[in-house]
Short mmCIF file of C-alpha atoms and ligand atoms in Angstrom, two decimals:
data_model
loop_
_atom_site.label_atom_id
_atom_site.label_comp_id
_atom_site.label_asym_id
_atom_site.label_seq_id
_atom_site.Cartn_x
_atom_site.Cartn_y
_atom_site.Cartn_z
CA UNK A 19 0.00 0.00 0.00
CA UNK A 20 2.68 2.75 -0.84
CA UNK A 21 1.10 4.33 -3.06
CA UNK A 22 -2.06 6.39 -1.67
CA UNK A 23 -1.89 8.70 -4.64
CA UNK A 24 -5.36 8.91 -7.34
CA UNK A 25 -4.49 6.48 -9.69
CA UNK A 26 -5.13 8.66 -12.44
CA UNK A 27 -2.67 10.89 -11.58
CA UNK A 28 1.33 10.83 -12.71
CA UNK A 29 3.94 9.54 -10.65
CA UNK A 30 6.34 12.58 -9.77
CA UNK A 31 9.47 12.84 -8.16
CA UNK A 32 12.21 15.03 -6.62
CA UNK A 33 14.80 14.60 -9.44
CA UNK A 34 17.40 17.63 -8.22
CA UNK A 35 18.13 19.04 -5.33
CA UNK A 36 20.10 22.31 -4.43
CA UNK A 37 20.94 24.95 -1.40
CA UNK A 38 22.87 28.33 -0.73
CA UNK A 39 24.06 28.89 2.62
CA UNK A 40 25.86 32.77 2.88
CA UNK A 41 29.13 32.48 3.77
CA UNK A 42 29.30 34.49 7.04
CA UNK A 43 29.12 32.32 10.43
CA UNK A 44 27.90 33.82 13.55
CA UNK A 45 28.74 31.53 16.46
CA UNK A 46 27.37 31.11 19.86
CA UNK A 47 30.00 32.98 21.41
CA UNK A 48 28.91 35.90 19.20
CA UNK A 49 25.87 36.17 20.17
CA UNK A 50 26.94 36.04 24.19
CA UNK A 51 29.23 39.33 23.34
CA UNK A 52 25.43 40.75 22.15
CA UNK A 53 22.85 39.84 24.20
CA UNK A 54 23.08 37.84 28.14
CA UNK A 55 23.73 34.14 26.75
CA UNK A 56 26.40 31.91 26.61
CA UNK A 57 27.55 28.89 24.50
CA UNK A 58 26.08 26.29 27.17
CA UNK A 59 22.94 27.73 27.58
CA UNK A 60 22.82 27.48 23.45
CA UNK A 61 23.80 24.29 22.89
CA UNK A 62 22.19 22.82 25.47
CA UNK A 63 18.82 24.15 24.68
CA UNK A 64 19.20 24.11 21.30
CA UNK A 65 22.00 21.76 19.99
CA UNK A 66 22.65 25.26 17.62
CA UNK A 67 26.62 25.64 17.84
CA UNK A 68 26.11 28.54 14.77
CA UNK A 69 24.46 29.97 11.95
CA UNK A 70 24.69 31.27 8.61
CA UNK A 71 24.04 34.97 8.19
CA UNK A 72 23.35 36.81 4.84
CA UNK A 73 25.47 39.66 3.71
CA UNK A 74 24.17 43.29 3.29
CA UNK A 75 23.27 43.10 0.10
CA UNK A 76 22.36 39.81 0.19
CA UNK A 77 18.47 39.10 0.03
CA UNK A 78 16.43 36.03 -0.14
CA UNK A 79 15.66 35.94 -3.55
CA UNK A 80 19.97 35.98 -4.04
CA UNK A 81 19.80 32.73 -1.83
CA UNK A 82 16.97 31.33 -3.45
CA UNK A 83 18.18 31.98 -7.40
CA UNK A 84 21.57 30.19 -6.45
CA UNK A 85 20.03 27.00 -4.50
CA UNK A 86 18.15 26.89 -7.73
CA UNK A 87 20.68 27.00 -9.97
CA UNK A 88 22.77 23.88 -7.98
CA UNK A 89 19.22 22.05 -7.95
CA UNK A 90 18.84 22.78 -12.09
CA UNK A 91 22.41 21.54 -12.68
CA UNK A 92 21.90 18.54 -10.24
CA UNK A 93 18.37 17.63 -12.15
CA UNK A 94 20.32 17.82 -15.36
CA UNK A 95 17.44 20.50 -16.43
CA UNK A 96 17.67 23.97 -17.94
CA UNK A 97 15.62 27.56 -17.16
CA UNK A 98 13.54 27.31 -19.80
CA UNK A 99 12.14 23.56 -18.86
CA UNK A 100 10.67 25.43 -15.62
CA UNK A 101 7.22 25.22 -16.30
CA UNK A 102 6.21 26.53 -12.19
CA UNK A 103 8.83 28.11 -9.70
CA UNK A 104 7.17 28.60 -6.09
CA UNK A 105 8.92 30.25 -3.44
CA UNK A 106 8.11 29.30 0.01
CA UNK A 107 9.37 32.24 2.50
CA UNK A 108 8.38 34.32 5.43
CA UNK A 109 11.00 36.99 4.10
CA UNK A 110 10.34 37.82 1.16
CA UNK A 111 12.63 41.00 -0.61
CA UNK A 112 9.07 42.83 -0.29
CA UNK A 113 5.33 42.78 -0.20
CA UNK A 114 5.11 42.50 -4.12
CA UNK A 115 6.13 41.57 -6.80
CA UNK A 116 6.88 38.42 -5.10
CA UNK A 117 10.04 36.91 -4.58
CA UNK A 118 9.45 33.53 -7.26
CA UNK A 119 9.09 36.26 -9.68
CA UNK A 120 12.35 38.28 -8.81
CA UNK A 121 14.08 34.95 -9.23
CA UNK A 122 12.73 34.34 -12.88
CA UNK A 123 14.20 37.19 -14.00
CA UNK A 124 17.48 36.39 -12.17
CA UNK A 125 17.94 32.44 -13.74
CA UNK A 126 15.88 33.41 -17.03
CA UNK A 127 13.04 30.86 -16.53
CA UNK A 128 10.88 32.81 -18.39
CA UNK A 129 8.18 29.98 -19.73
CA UNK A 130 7.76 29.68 -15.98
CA UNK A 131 3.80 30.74 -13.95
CA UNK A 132 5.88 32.38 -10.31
CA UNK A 133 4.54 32.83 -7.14
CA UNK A 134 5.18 32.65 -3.67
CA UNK A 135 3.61 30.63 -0.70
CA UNK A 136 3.43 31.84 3.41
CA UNK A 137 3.30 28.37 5.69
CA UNK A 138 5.92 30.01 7.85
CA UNK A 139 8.74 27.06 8.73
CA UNK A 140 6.30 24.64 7.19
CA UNK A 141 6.56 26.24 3.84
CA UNK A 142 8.94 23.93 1.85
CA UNK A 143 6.69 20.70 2.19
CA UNK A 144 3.39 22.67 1.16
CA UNK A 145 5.12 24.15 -1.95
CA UNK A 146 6.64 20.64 -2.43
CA UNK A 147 2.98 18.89 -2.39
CA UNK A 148 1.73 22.34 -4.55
CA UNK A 149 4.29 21.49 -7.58
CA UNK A 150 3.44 17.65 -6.69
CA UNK A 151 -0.19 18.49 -8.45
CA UNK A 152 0.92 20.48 -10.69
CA UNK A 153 3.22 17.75 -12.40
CA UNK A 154 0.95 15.00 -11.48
CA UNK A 155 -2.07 16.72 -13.31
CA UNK A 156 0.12 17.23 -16.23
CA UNK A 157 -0.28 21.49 -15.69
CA UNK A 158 3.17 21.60 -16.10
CA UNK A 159 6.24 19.14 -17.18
CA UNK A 160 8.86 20.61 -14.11
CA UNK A 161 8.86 22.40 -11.00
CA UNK A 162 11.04 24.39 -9.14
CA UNK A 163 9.95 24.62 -5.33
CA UNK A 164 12.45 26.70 -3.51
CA UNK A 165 12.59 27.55 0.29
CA UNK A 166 14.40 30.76 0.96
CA UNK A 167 15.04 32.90 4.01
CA UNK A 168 16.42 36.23 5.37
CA UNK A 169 15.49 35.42 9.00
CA UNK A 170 18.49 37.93 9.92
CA UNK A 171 16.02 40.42 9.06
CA UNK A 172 13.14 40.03 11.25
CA UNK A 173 15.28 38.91 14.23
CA UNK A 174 15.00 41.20 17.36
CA UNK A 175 18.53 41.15 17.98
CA UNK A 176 18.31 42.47 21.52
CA UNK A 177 15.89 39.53 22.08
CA UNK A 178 17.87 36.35 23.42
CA UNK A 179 14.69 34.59 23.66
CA UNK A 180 14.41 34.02 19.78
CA UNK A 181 17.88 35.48 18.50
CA UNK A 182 19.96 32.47 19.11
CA UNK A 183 17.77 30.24 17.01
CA UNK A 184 17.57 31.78 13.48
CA UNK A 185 19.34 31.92 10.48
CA UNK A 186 19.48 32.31 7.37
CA UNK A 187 19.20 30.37 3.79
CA UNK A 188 17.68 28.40 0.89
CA UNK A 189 17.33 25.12 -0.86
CA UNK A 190 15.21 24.46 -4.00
CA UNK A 191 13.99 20.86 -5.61
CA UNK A 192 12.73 20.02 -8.92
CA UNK A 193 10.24 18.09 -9.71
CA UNK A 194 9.30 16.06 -12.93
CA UNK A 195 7.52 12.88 -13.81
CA UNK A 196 10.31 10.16 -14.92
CA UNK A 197 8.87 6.93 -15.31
CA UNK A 198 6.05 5.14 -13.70
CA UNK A 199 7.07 4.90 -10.15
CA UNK A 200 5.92 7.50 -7.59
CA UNK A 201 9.10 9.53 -5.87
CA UNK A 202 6.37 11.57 -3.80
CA UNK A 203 4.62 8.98 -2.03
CA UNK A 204 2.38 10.62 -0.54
CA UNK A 205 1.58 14.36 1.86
CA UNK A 206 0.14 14.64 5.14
CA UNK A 207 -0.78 18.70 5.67
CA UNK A 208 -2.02 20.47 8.55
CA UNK A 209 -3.35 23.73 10.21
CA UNK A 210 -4.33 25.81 12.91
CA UNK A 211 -5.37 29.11 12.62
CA UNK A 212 -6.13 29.66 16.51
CA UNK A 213 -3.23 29.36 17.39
CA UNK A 214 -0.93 31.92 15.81
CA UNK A 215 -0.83 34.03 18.72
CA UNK A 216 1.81 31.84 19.94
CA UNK A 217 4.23 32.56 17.05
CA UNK A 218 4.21 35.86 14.78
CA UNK A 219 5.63 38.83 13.27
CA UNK A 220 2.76 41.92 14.05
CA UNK A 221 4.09 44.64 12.22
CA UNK A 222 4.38 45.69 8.67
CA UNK A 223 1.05 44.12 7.31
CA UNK A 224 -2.35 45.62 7.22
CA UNK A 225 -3.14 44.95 10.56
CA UNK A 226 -0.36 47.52 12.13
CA UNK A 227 1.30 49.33 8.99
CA UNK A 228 4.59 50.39 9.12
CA UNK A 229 5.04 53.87 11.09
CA UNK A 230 7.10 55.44 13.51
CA UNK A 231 5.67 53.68 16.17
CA UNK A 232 5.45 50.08 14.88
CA UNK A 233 9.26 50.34 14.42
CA UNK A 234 9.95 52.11 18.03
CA UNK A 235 8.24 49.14 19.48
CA UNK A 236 10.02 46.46 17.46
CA UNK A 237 7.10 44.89 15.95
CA UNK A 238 8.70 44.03 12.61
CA UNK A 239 9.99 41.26 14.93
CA UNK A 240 9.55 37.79 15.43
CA UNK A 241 7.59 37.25 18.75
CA UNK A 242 7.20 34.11 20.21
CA UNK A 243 6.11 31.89 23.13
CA UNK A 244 8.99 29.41 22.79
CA UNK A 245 7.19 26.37 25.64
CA UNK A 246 3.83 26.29 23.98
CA UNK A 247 5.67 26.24 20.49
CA UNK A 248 7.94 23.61 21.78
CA UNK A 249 5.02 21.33 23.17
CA UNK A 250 2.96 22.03 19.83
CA UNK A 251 5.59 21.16 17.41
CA UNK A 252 6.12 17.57 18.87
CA UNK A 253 2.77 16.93 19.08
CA UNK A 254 1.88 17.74 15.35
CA UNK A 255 5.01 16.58 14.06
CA UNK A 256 5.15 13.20 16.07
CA UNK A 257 1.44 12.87 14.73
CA UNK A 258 2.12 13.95 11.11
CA UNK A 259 4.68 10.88 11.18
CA UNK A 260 2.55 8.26 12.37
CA UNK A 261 -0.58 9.90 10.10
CA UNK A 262 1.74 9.25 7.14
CA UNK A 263 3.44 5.94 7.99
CA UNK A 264 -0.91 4.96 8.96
CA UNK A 265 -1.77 6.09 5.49
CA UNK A 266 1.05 3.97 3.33
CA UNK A 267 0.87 1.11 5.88
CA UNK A 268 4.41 1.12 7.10
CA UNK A 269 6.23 1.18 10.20
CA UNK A 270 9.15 3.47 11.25
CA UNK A 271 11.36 0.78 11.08
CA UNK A 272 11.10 1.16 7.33
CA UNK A 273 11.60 4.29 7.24
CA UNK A 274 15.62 4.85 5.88
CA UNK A 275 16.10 8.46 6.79
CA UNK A 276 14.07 10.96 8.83
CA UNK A 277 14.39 14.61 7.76
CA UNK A 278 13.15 16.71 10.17
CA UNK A 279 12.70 20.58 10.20
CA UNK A 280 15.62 21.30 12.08
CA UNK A 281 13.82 23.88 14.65
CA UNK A 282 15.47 22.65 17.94
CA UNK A 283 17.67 19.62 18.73
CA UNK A 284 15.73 19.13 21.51
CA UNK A 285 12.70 19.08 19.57
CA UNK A 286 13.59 16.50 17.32
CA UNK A 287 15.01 14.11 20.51
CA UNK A 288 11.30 14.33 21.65
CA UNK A 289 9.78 13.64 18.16
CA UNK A 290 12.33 10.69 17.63
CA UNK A 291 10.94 8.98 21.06
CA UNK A 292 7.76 9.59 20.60
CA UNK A 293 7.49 7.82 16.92
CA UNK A 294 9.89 5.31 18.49
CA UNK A 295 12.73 5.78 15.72
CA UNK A 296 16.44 6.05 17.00
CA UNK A 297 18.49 9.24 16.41
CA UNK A 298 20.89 7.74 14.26
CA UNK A 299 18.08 7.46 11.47
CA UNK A 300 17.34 11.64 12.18
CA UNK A 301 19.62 13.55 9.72
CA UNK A 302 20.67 16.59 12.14
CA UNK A 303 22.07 20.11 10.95
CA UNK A 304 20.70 22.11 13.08
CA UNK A 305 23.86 22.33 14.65
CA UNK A 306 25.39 24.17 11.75
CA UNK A 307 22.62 26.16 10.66
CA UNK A 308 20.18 26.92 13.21
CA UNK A 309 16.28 27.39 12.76
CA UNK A 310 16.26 28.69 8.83
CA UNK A 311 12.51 28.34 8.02
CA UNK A 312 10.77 27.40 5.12
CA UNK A 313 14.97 26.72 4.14
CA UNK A 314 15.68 23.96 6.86
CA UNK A 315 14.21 20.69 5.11
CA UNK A 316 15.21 21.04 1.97
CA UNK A 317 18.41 22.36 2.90
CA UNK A 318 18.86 19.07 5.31
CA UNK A 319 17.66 17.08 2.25
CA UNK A 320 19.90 18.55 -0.30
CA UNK A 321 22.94 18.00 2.58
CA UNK A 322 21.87 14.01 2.84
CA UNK A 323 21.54 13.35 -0.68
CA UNK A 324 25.17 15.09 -1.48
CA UNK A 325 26.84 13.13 1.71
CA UNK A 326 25.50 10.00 0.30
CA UNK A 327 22.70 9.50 3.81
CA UNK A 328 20.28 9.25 1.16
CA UNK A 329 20.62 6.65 -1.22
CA UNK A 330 18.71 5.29 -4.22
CA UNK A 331 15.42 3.32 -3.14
CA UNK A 332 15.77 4.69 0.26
CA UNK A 333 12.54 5.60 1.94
CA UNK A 334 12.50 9.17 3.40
CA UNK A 335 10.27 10.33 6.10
CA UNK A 336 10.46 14.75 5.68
CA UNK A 337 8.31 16.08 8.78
CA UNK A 338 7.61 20.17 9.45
CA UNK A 339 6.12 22.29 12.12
CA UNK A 340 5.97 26.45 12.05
CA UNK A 341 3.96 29.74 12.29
CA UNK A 342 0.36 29.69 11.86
CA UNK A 343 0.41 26.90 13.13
CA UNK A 344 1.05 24.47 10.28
CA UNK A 345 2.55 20.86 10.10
CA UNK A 346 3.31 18.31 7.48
CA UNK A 347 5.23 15.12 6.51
CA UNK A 348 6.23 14.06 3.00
CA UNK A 349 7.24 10.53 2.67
CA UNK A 350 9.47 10.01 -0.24
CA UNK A 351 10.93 7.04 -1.98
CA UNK A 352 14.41 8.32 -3.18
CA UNK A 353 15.58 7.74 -7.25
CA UNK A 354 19.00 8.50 -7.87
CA UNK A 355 19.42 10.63 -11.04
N1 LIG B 418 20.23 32.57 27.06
C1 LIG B 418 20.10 32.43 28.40
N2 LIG B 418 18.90 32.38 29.01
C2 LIG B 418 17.81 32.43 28.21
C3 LIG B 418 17.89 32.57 26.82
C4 LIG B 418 19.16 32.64 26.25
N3 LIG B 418 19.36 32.77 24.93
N4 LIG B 418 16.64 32.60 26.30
C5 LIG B 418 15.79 32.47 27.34
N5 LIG B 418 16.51 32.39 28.49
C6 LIG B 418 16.01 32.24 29.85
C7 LIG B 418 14.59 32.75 30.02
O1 LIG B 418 14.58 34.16 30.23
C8 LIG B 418 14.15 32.00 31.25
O2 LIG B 418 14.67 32.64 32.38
P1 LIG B 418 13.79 32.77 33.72
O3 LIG B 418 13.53 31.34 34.14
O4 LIG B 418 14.68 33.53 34.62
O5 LIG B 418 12.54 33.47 33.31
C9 LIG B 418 14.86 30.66 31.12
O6 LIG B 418 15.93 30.86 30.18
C10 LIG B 418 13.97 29.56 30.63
O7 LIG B 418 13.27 30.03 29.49
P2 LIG B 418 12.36 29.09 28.64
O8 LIG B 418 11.79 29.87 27.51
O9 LIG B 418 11.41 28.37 29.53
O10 LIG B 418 13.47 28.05 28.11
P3 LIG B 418 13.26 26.73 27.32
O11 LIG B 418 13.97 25.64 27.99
O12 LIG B 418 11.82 26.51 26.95
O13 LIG B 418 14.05 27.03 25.98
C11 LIG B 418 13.60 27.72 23.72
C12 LIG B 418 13.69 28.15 25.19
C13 LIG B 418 14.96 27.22 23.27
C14 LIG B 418 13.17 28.92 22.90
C15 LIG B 418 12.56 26.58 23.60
O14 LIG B 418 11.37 26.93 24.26
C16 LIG B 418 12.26 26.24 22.18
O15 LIG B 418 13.11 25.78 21.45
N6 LIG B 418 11.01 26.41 21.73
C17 LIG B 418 10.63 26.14 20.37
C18 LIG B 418 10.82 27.38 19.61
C19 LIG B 418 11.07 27.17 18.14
O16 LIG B 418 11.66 26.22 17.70
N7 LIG B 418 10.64 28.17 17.40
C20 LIG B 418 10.94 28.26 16.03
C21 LIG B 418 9.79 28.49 15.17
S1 LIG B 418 8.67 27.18 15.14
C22 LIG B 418 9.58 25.94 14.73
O17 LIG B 418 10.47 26.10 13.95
C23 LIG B 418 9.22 24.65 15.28
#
């Protein structure tokens, strides 16, 4: 039963991956010179040892156009085979036009329909399941789903509550239909509106426009209630795992690789006991790279396939949790080009 998917639809896979990662490092003992932290508190809150922060200059639709490029040249496809580019993101360069367009122009996919999707952290696997339908209906021959972010940017740096655990990004996939076997075996999405309280950015939208007073009081910032986020994003990822296992009648022990948003390594130690899969099947980063949004999975996925954790056949588990809230896993059975 691995293949829940309507049978009249096409099989589509992942058949390139790709990610940009700015070269500047900010380490732990960086941020203790800034704000009242220190290394051990970090790590052993977090398992975050540093992150990757963009260069002035540098925006998220810079990160995004280059983890494209790497995931064209690893799919073996050109610009003009794009058909859809989506770009997942919580940072875009501005309000409009969107940031998928801004990277058309930059890579020249010009025969390409370009927008750009808000699921917060969770945005990579609900752009991945958006191009999924897109191929599968036959809309389109290949898609480019991208997850980009300039978390630097809406980080209260004077906040040590949430300015230890960002950074910033991107990682892109593309999608096509090779053959008759499914690569995307099947999506398990979720939301909850009622809760967004708990996680947000106030400022800047209609609901408080930017003015003088939005900025004085820092609400262009990410504010956040980091227990009840915790306790939430076990329990919805933990259940989107066992959901998705549940749907395509497997166990965990099946599963090859788990590639988890890499929010907190503390999260994912929770998550890992609670589906009753051991670490060493958890492909970690967060070490490196800190929380980087709608970035983190496919980044982590991109990572695993290059180090050779992923290999051909392999069945891989991808499982999100962010803002709104929203949740997701993606199981995957992996084809090597
Ligand atoms: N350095 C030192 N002390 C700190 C820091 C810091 N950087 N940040 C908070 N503290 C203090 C707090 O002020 C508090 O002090 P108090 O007891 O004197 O009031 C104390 O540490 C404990 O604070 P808690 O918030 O209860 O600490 P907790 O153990 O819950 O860890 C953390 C905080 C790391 C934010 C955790 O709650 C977490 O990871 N939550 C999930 C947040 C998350 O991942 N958000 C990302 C977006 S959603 C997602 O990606 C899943």
């Amino acid at each position: 039963m691995l293949h829940p998917r309507p049978a009249n639809t096409r099989a589509v896979s992942i058949v390139g991956t790709g990610s940009y990662m700015p070269e500047r490092v900010m380490t732990n003992h960086e941020l203790a010179d800034m704000v009242d932290t220190t290394d051990e508190w970090i790590v052993s809150r977090t398992g975050m040892h540093e992150r990757r922060i963009a260069a002035d200059g540098e925006f998220t639709s810079d990160m995004a156009a280059e983890a494209a490029r790497r995931a064209m040249e690893s799919a073996g496809v050109t610009a003009d085979d794009i058909g859809l580019l989506l770009v997942s993101t919580s940072t875009p360069d501005m309000s409009f036009p969107s940031t998928a367009c801004l990277v058309q122009d930059m890579i020249g996919a010009e025969n390409a329909v370009c927008f750009d999707l808000s699921a917060a952290c969770s945005g990579f696997l609900y752009g991945l399941e958006v191009g999924q339908q897109f191929v599968g209906s036959g809309s389109v021959e290949t898609a480019l789903i991208i997850g980009a972010e300039k978390m630097s940017c809406i980080t209260d740096w004077s906040d040590r509550s949430t300015c230890v655990l960002f950074g910033d990004g991107a990682g892109a996939a593309v999608l096509q239909s090779r053959g008759a076997k499914h690569g995307i075996l099947t999506s398990v999405l979720g939301s909850d509106g009622s809760l967004g309280d708990l996680l947000m950015v106030p400022g800047g939208g209609s609901r408080e426009p930017t003015s003088a007073d939005t900025v004085k009081n820092k609400r262009h910032y990410i504010k956040m209630m980091g227990r009840e986020v915790f306790k939430h994003a076990v329990t919805n990822m933990s259940e989107a795992v066992t959901a998705t296992l549940d749907r395509c009648g497997l166990t965990i022990d099946e599963i090859d690789c788990i590639i988890p948003h890499q929010a907190n390594a503390r999260i994912l130690q929770a998550i890992a006991q609670r589906v009753g899969a051991s670490m060493d099947k958890m492909f970690i980063n967060v070490d490196k790279y800190g929380n980087t949004s709608a970035a983190s999975v496919i980044v982590a996925l991109d990572e695993a396939v290059r180090a050779g954790r992923v290999k051909n056949h392999d069945l891989v588990l991808l499982v999100v949790f962010g803002a709104g809230f929203t949740w997701g896993a993606t199981l995957l059975e992996w084809f090597e080009g």
